[in-house]
XYZ file of C-alpha atoms in Angstrom:
692
model
C 33.799 -7.199 57.175
C 30.767 -5.453 58.689
C 27.369 -6.560 57.539
C 25.830 -4.545 54.716
C 22.457 -3.868 56.338
C 20.485 -0.788 57.231
C 20.295 0.331 60.844
C 16.515 0.271 61.219
C 16.577 2.116 64.533
C 17.779 5.280 62.869
C 15.422 7.545 60.985
C 16.189 9.593 57.870
C 18.762 12.303 58.195
C 17.835 15.927 58.436
C 17.487 17.737 55.128
C 19.065 20.963 56.414
C 22.572 21.742 55.194
C 25.446 21.103 57.615
C 26.966 23.929 59.608
C 30.590 24.892 60.018
C 30.927 22.865 63.211
C 30.387 19.547 61.509
C 32.896 16.985 62.660
C 34.760 14.642 60.424
C 32.638 11.665 61.454
C 29.482 13.350 60.244
C 28.429 12.902 56.620
C 26.836 15.622 54.479
C 23.069 15.819 54.629
C 20.894 14.414 51.858
C 19.122 16.629 49.371
C 15.344 16.513 48.907
C 15.560 14.276 45.862
C 17.873 11.853 47.647
C 15.658 11.733 50.726
C 12.588 10.960 48.629
C 14.307 8.147 46.784
C 15.346 6.240 49.879
C 15.415 2.513 49.242
C 16.562 -0.456 51.301
C 20.152 -1.577 50.894
C 21.191 -4.232 48.449
C 20.820 -7.867 49.261
C 23.835 -9.975 50.067
C 23.585 -11.694 46.688
C 24.357 -8.411 44.908
C 27.399 -7.580 47.039
C 30.150 -9.332 45.010
C 29.116 -7.648 41.775
C 29.197 -4.212 43.370
C 32.561 -4.858 44.965
C 34.190 -5.837 41.714
C 32.870 -2.758 39.992
C 34.110 -0.440 42.725
C 37.618 -1.821 42.813
C 38.104 -1.033 39.126
C 37.684 2.687 39.688
C 39.156 2.970 43.177
C 42.224 4.963 42.213
C 40.222 7.462 40.164
C 37.565 8.288 42.732
C 39.499 8.505 46.013
C 41.110 11.976 45.641
C 37.873 13.783 44.713
C 36.148 12.135 47.680
C 38.740 13.419 50.131
C 38.498 16.860 48.655
C 34.770 16.839 48.983
C 34.948 15.680 52.647
C 37.413 18.410 53.416
C 35.191 21.023 51.809
C 32.235 19.846 53.810
C 34.110 20.068 57.104
C 35.702 23.442 56.549
C 33.226 25.407 54.408
C 29.752 26.684 55.063
C 26.801 25.596 52.887
C 26.761 27.052 49.400
C 24.555 30.113 49.129
C 25.496 31.979 45.963
C 25.257 31.010 42.320
C 29.015 31.290 41.885
C 29.697 28.614 44.483
C 27.064 26.405 42.900
C 28.606 26.754 39.473
C 32.003 25.912 40.940
C 30.569 22.698 42.297
C 29.135 21.755 38.964
C 32.443 22.469 37.256
C 34.090 20.021 39.619
C 31.618 17.414 38.584
C 32.195 18.083 34.901
C 35.969 17.876 35.286
C 35.842 14.221 36.130
C 34.885 14.135 39.794
C 32.044 11.724 39.181
C 30.924 9.285 41.795
C 31.228 5.561 41.504
C 28.099 3.773 40.377
C 27.107 0.129 40.293
C 24.709 -1.549 37.863
C 21.946 -0.888 40.372
C 22.627 2.853 40.544
C 24.717 3.061 43.795
C 26.783 6.106 44.636
C 30.476 5.678 45.230
C 31.160 8.539 47.610
C 30.502 6.834 50.913
C 28.398 3.894 49.736
C 28.814 0.196 50.183
C 31.191 -0.178 47.284
C 33.237 3.036 47.748
C 36.987 2.956 48.098
C 36.761 4.898 51.378
C 34.715 2.156 52.984
C 37.348 -0.518 52.473
C 40.528 1.591 52.744
C 39.850 4.617 54.932
C 42.917 6.609 55.900
C 41.756 6.957 59.501
C 40.526 3.361 59.667
C 37.068 4.507 60.781
C 33.692 3.303 59.631
C 30.939 5.856 59.858
C 27.519 4.573 60.882
C 25.878 7.502 59.208
C 27.420 6.476 55.899
C 25.981 3.004 56.285
C 22.566 4.473 56.857
C 22.601 7.270 54.322
C 24.270 5.823 51.278
C 21.786 2.970 50.698
C 19.160 5.693 50.356
C 20.716 6.591 47.004
C 20.994 2.963 45.904
C 18.918 1.897 42.905
C 17.888 5.441 42.109
C 16.707 4.290 38.700
C 16.882 0.570 39.497
C 20.000 -0.521 37.740
C 20.444 2.100 35.024
C 24.134 2.331 35.840
C 24.731 5.084 33.240
C 23.113 8.168 34.676
C 25.119 10.544 36.870
C 24.173 10.619 40.572
C 24.294 13.913 42.496
C 27.554 14.521 44.324
C 28.132 15.392 47.992
C 28.516 19.042 47.060
C 25.060 19.067 45.517
C 23.662 17.272 48.569
C 25.153 19.915 50.801
C 23.693 22.797 48.780
C 20.206 24.215 49.181
C 17.393 22.175 47.608
C 16.027 25.239 45.775
C 19.216 25.789 43.743
C 19.427 23.295 40.866
C 22.626 22.360 39.097
C 23.314 23.230 35.478
C 23.790 19.552 34.682
C 20.240 18.502 35.695
C 19.071 18.321 32.071
C 22.012 16.120 31.186
C 21.192 13.823 34.105
C 17.602 13.451 32.905
C 18.752 12.534 29.396
C 21.164 9.962 30.783
C 18.466 8.502 32.972
C 16.055 8.211 30.062
C 18.741 6.542 27.945
C 19.373 4.100 30.750
C 15.670 3.241 30.917
C 15.624 2.676 27.152
C 18.614 0.356 27.362
C 16.986 -1.566 30.152
C 13.807 -1.963 28.103
C 15.893 -3.177 25.160
C 17.521 -5.785 27.382
C 14.145 -6.988 28.556
C 12.881 -7.188 24.995
C 15.938 -9.169 23.944
C 15.374 -11.573 26.812
C 11.718 -11.926 25.813
C 12.688 -12.646 22.196
C 15.204 -15.243 23.314
C 12.582 -16.843 25.507
C 10.135 -16.914 22.596
C 12.724 -18.578 20.366
C 13.319 -21.200 23.015
C 9.581 -21.775 23.243
C 9.305 -22.083 19.455
C 12.090 -24.636 19.424
C 10.383 -26.582 22.150
C 7.144 -26.543 20.141
C 8.924 -27.667 16.977
C 8.312 -30.843 14.997
C 10.502 -32.952 17.285
C 8.629 -32.027 20.441
C 6.030 -34.602 21.460
C 3.901 -32.301 23.581
C 0.161 -32.071 23.725
C 0.352 -28.296 23.114
C 2.209 -28.604 19.787
C 0.055 -27.710 16.759
C -0.752 -30.467 14.283
C -2.768 -30.486 11.098
C -6.145 -32.229 11.287
C -6.370 -35.780 10.030
C -8.654 -36.926 7.230
C -11.093 -38.383 9.740
C -11.319 -35.090 11.597
C -11.888 -33.213 8.353
C -14.664 -35.616 7.392
C -16.349 -35.059 10.744
C -16.111 -31.285 10.280
C -17.600 -31.533 6.797
C -20.665 -33.384 8.073
C -21.800 -30.555 10.328
C -21.882 -26.777 10.114
C -18.502 -24.995 10.136
C -16.983 -24.528 13.572
C -15.878 -20.888 13.263
C -13.795 -20.668 16.476
C -11.925 -23.842 15.500
C -11.315 -22.548 11.977
C -10.097 -19.192 13.259
C -7.625 -20.712 15.707
C -6.357 -23.141 13.087
C -5.895 -20.337 10.545
C -3.811 -18.389 13.056
C -1.659 -21.399 13.878
C -1.003 -22.238 10.221
C -0.155 -18.626 9.376
C 2.207 -18.541 12.337
C 3.853 -21.775 11.221
C 4.249 -20.575 7.623
C 5.867 -17.335 8.771
C 8.844 -19.351 10.128
C 8.326 -22.823 8.765
C 11.777 -24.202 9.555
C 11.286 -23.602 13.280
C 7.501 -23.837 13.690
C 6.822 -26.652 11.277
C 3.965 -28.906 12.479
C 4.963 -32.462 13.140
C 4.692 -34.718 10.101
C 3.395 -31.967 7.770
C 4.885 -30.445 4.647
C 4.581 -26.847 3.555
C 2.274 -27.810 0.704
C -0.110 -29.511 3.106
C -0.156 -26.455 5.355
C -0.869 -24.180 2.391
C -3.696 -26.358 1.099
C -5.253 -26.571 4.553
C -4.980 -22.799 4.957
C -6.709 -22.208 1.608
C -9.536 -24.551 2.553
C -10.010 -22.926 5.956
C -9.985 -19.413 4.499
C -12.537 -20.403 1.876
C -14.922 -21.855 4.445
C -14.407 -19.122 7.065
C -14.581 -16.019 4.837
C -16.725 -17.397 1.996
C -14.279 -17.240 -0.941
C -14.172 -19.710 -3.796
C -11.042 -21.776 -4.252
C -9.905 -19.905 -7.381
C -9.881 -16.455 -5.806
C -8.137 -17.627 -2.638
C -5.486 -19.359 -4.743
C -4.977 -16.254 -6.880
C -4.595 -14.014 -3.830
C -2.252 -16.525 -2.206
C 0.048 -16.223 -5.235
C 0.172 -12.445 -4.826
C 0.739 -12.136 -1.074
C 2.573 -14.056 1.656
C 0.343 -15.666 4.314
C 0.691 -12.920 6.937
C -0.063 -10.099 4.488
C -2.857 -12.136 2.913
C -4.597 -12.281 6.291
C -4.300 -8.503 6.614
C -5.792 -8.054 3.129
C -8.718 -10.390 3.790
C -9.449 -8.712 7.106
C -9.369 -5.324 5.340
C -11.902 -6.609 2.794
C -14.262 -7.397 5.670
C -14.394 -3.711 6.668
C -15.893 -0.839 4.729
C -13.562 1.819 3.404
C -13.954 5.370 4.742
C -16.565 7.500 2.987
C -14.880 10.253 0.996
C -16.204 13.201 -0.989
C -14.560 15.422 -3.601
C -15.023 19.176 -3.573
C -16.266 20.675 -6.848
C -13.819 23.511 -7.391
C -16.049 24.891 -10.147
C -18.465 26.086 -7.446
C -16.722 26.236 -4.057
C -13.534 25.688 -2.068
C -12.777 22.798 0.247
C -12.471 25.006 3.335
C -15.843 26.667 2.756
C -17.508 23.321 2.065
C -16.044 21.803 5.233
C -17.334 24.710 7.341
C -20.850 24.351 5.969
C -20.947 20.573 6.453
C -19.575 20.843 9.994
C -22.431 23.177 10.846
C -24.846 20.559 9.539
C -23.469 17.924 11.922
C -21.052 16.154 9.567
C -17.841 14.946 11.197
C -15.097 15.175 8.587
C -11.404 15.845 7.988
C -9.171 16.511 4.973
C -8.609 13.273 3.088
C -4.821 13.273 2.947
C -1.812 15.356 1.972
C -1.840 14.023 -1.585
C -5.328 15.428 -2.322
C -6.301 19.107 -2.186
C -10.004 18.541 -2.825
C -10.829 15.373 -0.857
C -12.637 15.095 2.476
C -13.162 11.968 4.557
C -16.496 11.662 6.392
C -16.564 9.741 9.686
C -20.206 10.129 10.599
C -23.075 12.429 9.770
C -26.360 13.427 11.363
C -27.846 14.046 7.907
C -27.744 11.872 4.737
C -24.487 12.835 3.089
C -25.973 12.219 -0.368
C -29.045 14.400 0.136
C -27.791 17.647 1.637
C -28.549 20.976 -0.068
C -24.840 21.284 -0.856
C -24.848 17.923 -2.619
C -27.933 18.824 -4.666
C -26.323 22.159 -5.538
C -23.274 20.343 -6.915
C -20.741 21.473 -4.313
C -19.298 17.987 -3.897
C -19.352 14.477 -5.331
C -19.489 11.199 -3.433
C -16.381 9.467 -4.729
C -13.966 6.838 -3.446
C -10.428 7.964 -2.678
C -8.999 5.494 -5.201
C -11.025 7.143 -8.013
C -9.035 10.348 -7.541
C -5.817 8.643 -8.593
C -6.384 8.083 -12.369
C -7.403 11.735 -12.892
C -4.401 12.940 -10.900
C -2.164 10.768 -13.072
C -3.860 12.057 -16.253
C -3.121 15.678 -15.186
C -5.395 17.340 -17.779
C -4.653 20.852 -18.953
C -6.877 23.620 -20.153
C -8.095 23.731 -23.776
C -7.330 20.071 -24.493
C -9.408 17.353 -26.149
C -9.888 14.485 -23.704
C -11.824 11.209 -23.873
C -13.177 9.309 -20.877
C -13.829 5.876 -22.381
C -15.965 4.517 -19.503
C -17.385 7.653 -17.919
C -20.461 6.630 -15.871
C -21.447 7.703 -13.264
C -19.310 10.791 -13.929
C -16.996 11.100 -10.937
C -13.800 11.125 -13.006
C -15.334 13.167 -15.832
C -16.453 15.953 -13.500
C -13.025 15.932 -11.827
C -11.366 16.360 -15.240
C -13.729 19.221 -16.069
C -12.921 20.920 -12.774
C -9.183 20.677 -13.440
C -9.724 22.058 -16.954
C -11.945 24.861 -15.545
C -14.661 24.035 -18.072
C -12.360 24.758 -21.031
C -11.459 22.521 -23.945
C -13.609 19.502 -24.834
C -14.351 16.230 -23.044
C -15.966 13.192 -24.663
C -17.720 11.252 -21.905
C -18.414 7.867 -23.457
C -20.494 5.122 -21.852
C -21.464 1.910 -23.593
C -24.345 0.992 -21.278
C -27.425 2.965 -22.106
C -28.921 2.446 -18.652
C -26.040 4.331 -17.035
C -26.322 7.418 -19.228
C -28.996 8.910 -16.964
C -26.738 9.051 -13.916
C -23.869 10.379 -16.028
C -25.840 13.272 -17.527
C -27.496 14.057 -14.183
C -24.140 14.411 -12.412
C -22.735 16.536 -15.236
C -25.654 18.973 -14.939
C -25.572 18.988 -11.131
C -21.833 19.712 -10.991
C -22.066 22.540 -13.529
C -19.961 20.921 -16.277
C -20.404 22.631 -19.643
C -17.499 21.364 -21.779
C -18.555 17.712 -22.096
C -20.241 15.702 -24.855
C -21.910 12.448 -23.815
C -21.676 9.531 -26.253
C -22.947 5.962 -26.272
C -20.472 3.771 -28.153
C -18.476 0.663 -27.619
C -15.025 1.819 -26.563
C -13.480 -0.198 -29.369
C -15.406 1.856 -31.970
C -14.263 5.257 -30.767
C -11.235 5.514 -33.115
C -13.635 5.113 -36.044
C -16.210 7.529 -34.648
C -13.908 10.293 -33.424
C -11.123 9.597 -35.871
C -7.533 8.442 -35.292
C -4.832 10.683 -33.842
C -7.164 13.509 -32.835
C -7.184 13.378 -29.002
C -4.687 14.850 -26.543
C -5.359 12.583 -23.536
C -7.429 9.469 -22.883
C -8.581 8.058 -19.551
C -9.452 4.357 -19.645
C -10.899 3.104 -16.381
C -11.420 -0.331 -17.883
C -14.158 -2.767 -16.853
C -12.605 -5.449 -14.667
C -13.298 -8.315 -12.279
C -13.546 -5.999 -9.248
C -11.258 -8.068 -7.017
C -10.031 -4.866 -5.365
C -13.485 -3.720 -4.183
C -14.700 -6.838 -2.391
C -15.655 -4.675 0.595
C -18.279 -3.007 -1.642
C -19.442 -6.105 -3.510
C -19.103 -9.368 -1.596
C -20.494 -11.366 -4.512
C -17.035 -11.137 -6.093
C -15.859 -13.734 -3.546
C -17.783 -16.504 -5.286
C -18.761 -15.181 -8.724
C -15.364 -14.777 -10.392
C -13.427 -17.570 -12.070
C -10.383 -17.993 -14.281
C -12.479 -17.726 -17.447
C -13.854 -14.377 -16.270
C -10.333 -13.057 -15.733
C -9.331 -14.144 -19.236
C -12.394 -12.493 -20.808
C -11.778 -9.241 -19.002
C -8.093 -9.281 -19.960
C -9.007 -9.775 -23.645
C -11.492 -6.895 -23.547
C -9.025 -4.626 -21.722
C -6.354 -5.216 -24.355
C -8.738 -4.220 -27.130
C -9.901 -1.120 -25.293
C -6.354 -0.029 -24.490
C -5.186 -0.369 -28.090
C -8.215 1.610 -29.259
C -7.437 4.315 -26.709
C -3.840 4.500 -27.906
C -4.978 4.805 -31.529
C -7.138 7.839 -30.674
C -4.248 9.789 -29.159
C -2.128 12.114 -31.256
C 1.563 11.526 -30.602
C 2.413 14.973 -32.013
C 0.253 16.795 -29.480
C 2.172 19.652 -27.875
C 0.703 19.161 -24.412
C -0.718 15.639 -24.430
C -0.136 12.270 -26.037
C -1.010 10.631 -22.699
C -3.043 7.491 -21.963
C -3.925 6.530 -18.386
C -5.065 2.957 -17.769
C -6.628 1.951 -14.451
C -8.603 -0.937 -12.969
C -10.093 -1.818 -9.587
C -8.598 -5.304 -9.774
C -5.631 -6.979 -8.092
C -5.092 -9.642 -10.761
C -1.824 -9.443 -12.689
C -3.533 -10.682 -15.864
C -5.723 -7.558 -15.874
C -2.984 -5.082 -14.970
C 0.693 -5.645 -15.736
C 0.003 -8.221 -18.449
C -2.273 -5.796 -20.338
C 0.282 -2.959 -20.176
C 3.076 -5.286 -21.273
C 0.943 -6.344 -24.251
C 0.332 -2.720 -25.269
C 4.052 -1.948 -25.093
C 4.665 -4.709 -27.631
C 1.857 -3.751 -30.022
C 2.081 0.040 -30.076
C 4.834 2.626 -29.982
C 4.250 3.792 -26.407
C 6.335 4.102 -23.256
C 5.541 4.021 -19.570
C 6.135 7.245 -17.670
C 5.847 8.157 -14.015
C 2.296 8.490 -12.730
C 3.197 11.433 -10.519
C 1.741 9.681 -7.454
C 4.107 9.776 -4.496
C 2.659 6.767 -2.688
C 1.568 3.260 -3.626
C 3.577 0.141 -4.362
C 5.447 -0.279 -7.627
C 4.031 -2.592 -10.258
C 5.355 -6.111 -10.714
C 8.141 -6.726 -13.225
C 7.833 -10.487 -12.782
C 5.125 -12.776 -11.543
C 5.486 -16.542 -11.323
C 6.655 -17.698 -14.746
C 5.907 -14.335 -16.433
C 8.555 -11.697 -17.152
C 7.322 -8.219 -18.024
C 8.955 -5.083 -19.384
C 11.434 -3.569 -16.872
C 9.640 -0.201 -16.955
C 6.528 -1.702 -15.339
C 7.867 -0.632 -11.961
C 6.597 2.854 -12.955
C 3.022 1.634 -12.523
C 1.351 1.845 -9.123
C -0.639 -0.619 -7.015
C -2.840 0.346 -4.069
C -4.100 -2.061 -1.407
C -6.832 -1.749 1.242
C -4.669 -3.009 4.106
C -1.797 -0.649 3.254
C -3.373 2.564 1.937
C -6.887 2.271 3.429
C -8.563 2.574 0.029
C -9.970 0.179 -2.532
C -7.550 -2.053 -4.403
C -6.464 -0.173 -7.518
C -3.952 -0.182 -10.376
C -2.778 2.902 -12.311
C -0.459 3.101 -15.332
C 0.476 6.131 -17.431
C 1.570 5.739 -21.062
C 3.153 8.268 -23.413
C 2.590 7.775 -27.148
C 5.840 8.198 -29.059
C 4.685 7.729 -32.660
C 1.460 7.332 -34.609
C 2.883 4.345 -36.512
C 1.787 0.834 -35.597
C 4.199 -2.056 -35.358
C 1.803 -4.968 -34.955
C 2.616 -8.456 -36.170
C 0.725 -10.661 -38.620
C -0.864 -12.774 -35.911
C -2.094 -9.695 -34.067
C -5.600 -11.047 -33.677
C -6.357 -9.221 -30.465
C -4.857 -5.941 -31.622
C -7.034 -5.735 -34.752
C -10.121 -7.131 -33.067
C -13.132 -5.442 -34.652
C -16.671 -4.963 -33.593
C -17.756 -7.944 -35.676
C -16.129 -10.239 -33.138
C -18.477 -11.456 -30.393
C -18.560 -9.228 -27.342
C -17.063 -10.350 -24.089
C -19.791 -11.245 -21.621
C -19.115 -9.385 -18.377
C -20.911 -7.510 -15.657
C -19.772 -4.147 -17.003
C -20.654 -4.711 -20.689
C -24.065 -5.010 -22.250
C -24.763 -7.766 -24.690
C -25.283 -6.037 -28.044
C -27.697 -6.986 -30.750
C -26.684 -10.607 -31.258
C -28.854 -11.029 -34.324
C -27.130 -8.221 -36.214
C -23.719 -9.616 -35.335
C -24.685 -13.080 -36.488
C -25.928 -11.646 -39.789
C -22.683 -9.779 -40.278
C -20.651 -12.890 -39.562
C -22.773 -14.889 -41.970
C -22.297 -12.250 -44.690
C -18.560 -12.216 -44.116
C -18.431 -16.008 -44.456
C -20.453 -15.872 -47.684
C -18.100 -13.283 -49.143
C -15.088 -15.438 -48.295
C -16.667 -18.506 -49.839
C -17.577 -16.628 -53.020
C -14.015 -15.370 -53.350
C -12.660 -18.880 -52.938
C -15.022 -20.178 -55.609
C -13.982 -17.418 -58.017
C -10.325 -18.205 -57.448
C -10.893 -21.891 -58.110
C -12.806 -21.140 -61.302
C -10.005 -18.861 -62.543
C -7.411 -21.505 -61.818
C -9.373 -24.110 -63.775
C -9.748 -21.774 -66.753
C -6.062 -20.952 -66.759
C -5.172 -24.649 -66.718
C -7.490 -25.315 -69.652
C -5.917 -22.442 -71.621
C -2.430 -23.819 -70.974
C -3.428 -27.284 -72.182
C -5.014 -25.926 -75.361
C -1.950 -23.798 -76.116
C 0.361 -26.744 -75.634
C -1.699 -28.794 -78.058
C -1.625 -26.073 -80.721
C 2.152 -25.802 -80.347
C 2.180 -22.254 -79.154
C 5.024 -21.183 -76.926
C 3.927 -20.762 -73.369
C 4.276 -17.295 -72.003
C 6.326 -16.894 -68.876
C 4.152 -16.848 -65.746
C 3.399 -13.441 -64.410
C 4.856 -12.430 -61.105
C 2.388 -13.013 -58.335
C 1.286 -10.093 -56.272
C 2.309 -10.280 -52.634
C -0.472 -11.431 -50.381
C -1.983 -8.835 -48.187
C -1.774 -9.198 -44.477
C -4.821 -9.780 -42.411
C -4.530 -6.358 -40.838
C -4.482 -4.747 -44.311
C -7.576 -6.645 -45.363
C -9.417 -5.562 -42.266
C -8.321 -1.961 -42.623
C -9.589 -1.947 -46.215
C -12.876 -3.428 -45.093
C -13.226 -0.816 -42.359
C -12.434 1.963 -44.830
C -15.046 0.660 -47.257
C -17.633 0.570 -44.513
C -16.752 4.089 -43.463
C -17.166 5.265 -47.053
C -20.556 3.614 -47.209
C -21.605 5.303 -44.003
C -20.500 8.683 -45.329
C -22.372 8.078 -48.574
C -25.499 7.097 -46.689
C -25.300 10.238 -44.587
C -24.915 12.370 -47.690
C -27.896 10.679 -49.260
C -29.988 11.343 -46.164
C -28.925 14.979 -46.063
C -29.780 15.425 -49.758
C -33.164 13.839 -49.259
C -33.856 16.148 -46.304
C -32.808 19.170 -48.366
C -35.122 18.170 -51.180
C -38.036 17.780 -48.808
């Protein structure tokens, strides 16, 4: 067998097409593309593979090759489009050339059938020199179609109709080759992971620190590079613990070490890290914590009462503000990247054309979907971002009650209402739990309750949350949120033609402040969860640890910084079905009144403690007096019975006892009596004013 090597003494063949006087020993000239892609012939190690591939298709390729050789010898070079199309038809009808895995041609190449079984028994030196030029055209694609001898013999300016198909095949071949490489890389990584497993005694295998090492670290300042590398290794091990398990360590030990390292590296307390670890797997938890370390994009909301978003964007761009539309889900939001002027002090801001507002604050108002000429209550309205958005959607029609319990925040609320041109809003200063008594029950179409919360979703804005929140704080907030939500439900009229909607939202990630509160309201009031109308966001949790919530809680929405690039948020939308209550006897939280001590939180002011103590003392005195009266009556009745028995009188049958009133009934009667007193006092004051 002749050696499969290139004749180095010979240069590249001429690119001109062959003439009619070409002999049989001469091979067709190469095209421009083939001449440019000249490559050295295959090595000897690749020869057996090519030979085996060529033998499998020997019988199919030999006749077309002879036909092509005959055409080259007898015919002149193709000049017209008709001859070119005929050549392409021959290729499409099955006259394809043999190819190896390295992209070799089979016409006169190393692995062609003509090379090993030529009818004339001749070996052409030109074939040995020319065919390796087409070898490895795409370095082993093996699936793309190489140009035939007819195409090589044609003019370089006339392209074949099948060029686009060849390009697609070549690109597919490159993709398959990349997939093979990726598969090999994955297999190599798996082998490496197995080698670095718990049974491998190598110095590069990761191991948890010993107690002595931890004590040494605790003595000095934290070694941040060491902590960071250890956090990455533990997270990597927990992602595939069966394979990457550190030697001699359990999963619990890895988790505890990860919590400790995260607390010391990022500055969280142990409670908050533990709570977040229950919500997210280790890899996603790292993404969330890293997202908390970065500020969220600055966003503004266009005030549609005064301008349009397009006009506002044009004006701000002229002032040197770099901005874009917020997202597809918002028609009024703009995201600001950088600005040459203070974004909160431009003439447009002072004129009320826009409001500085986080993207997550748009969501509760969008879920509320207010309509014109409705009565709406914003329970916690300050500083007015949501209230002004509601007014813009209502086009300054209807009536909005903007309530804020903190007196210090009323200034910012009223200032924003005036600046934004809102004229359908009444500002009130009440505890949200008193609103059903002040406004009256069943008189509101829609209620928005952006409840005070722990703020675990806005750590990027307030880093003090990392260390200031504890389990007791979460419980206090959850208790307050339940009371506020029940009060909001009581204000809504279930028979409203357009409304009967309550939207509950928090900027917290804790389940106790979100799903648990909604599940409680579903049990205590006749309400149902409905779709929020938000197309994005993760569904709420139907189960968490040992808790099992109502199945419809998947209609609620959760938003995370590392997923949606906005503050952590929770939104739920409730529809009131009936104005009747179905609370139980032990519904202490549902009937919680203002006389109960207020929950101490960052978002609530401590009321007048002295007045509350006096009220509690009076209530206790009233209860004691009633008990004493009952005891005195019982003693008198016993004495009367004894005297009658002595006198021989027949005892009268005991009267049927009246059923005891429930605690809720007692409290409702007390509240009604107080309301009557208030009305009487108002009437007295009005009469006195009239007399004066």
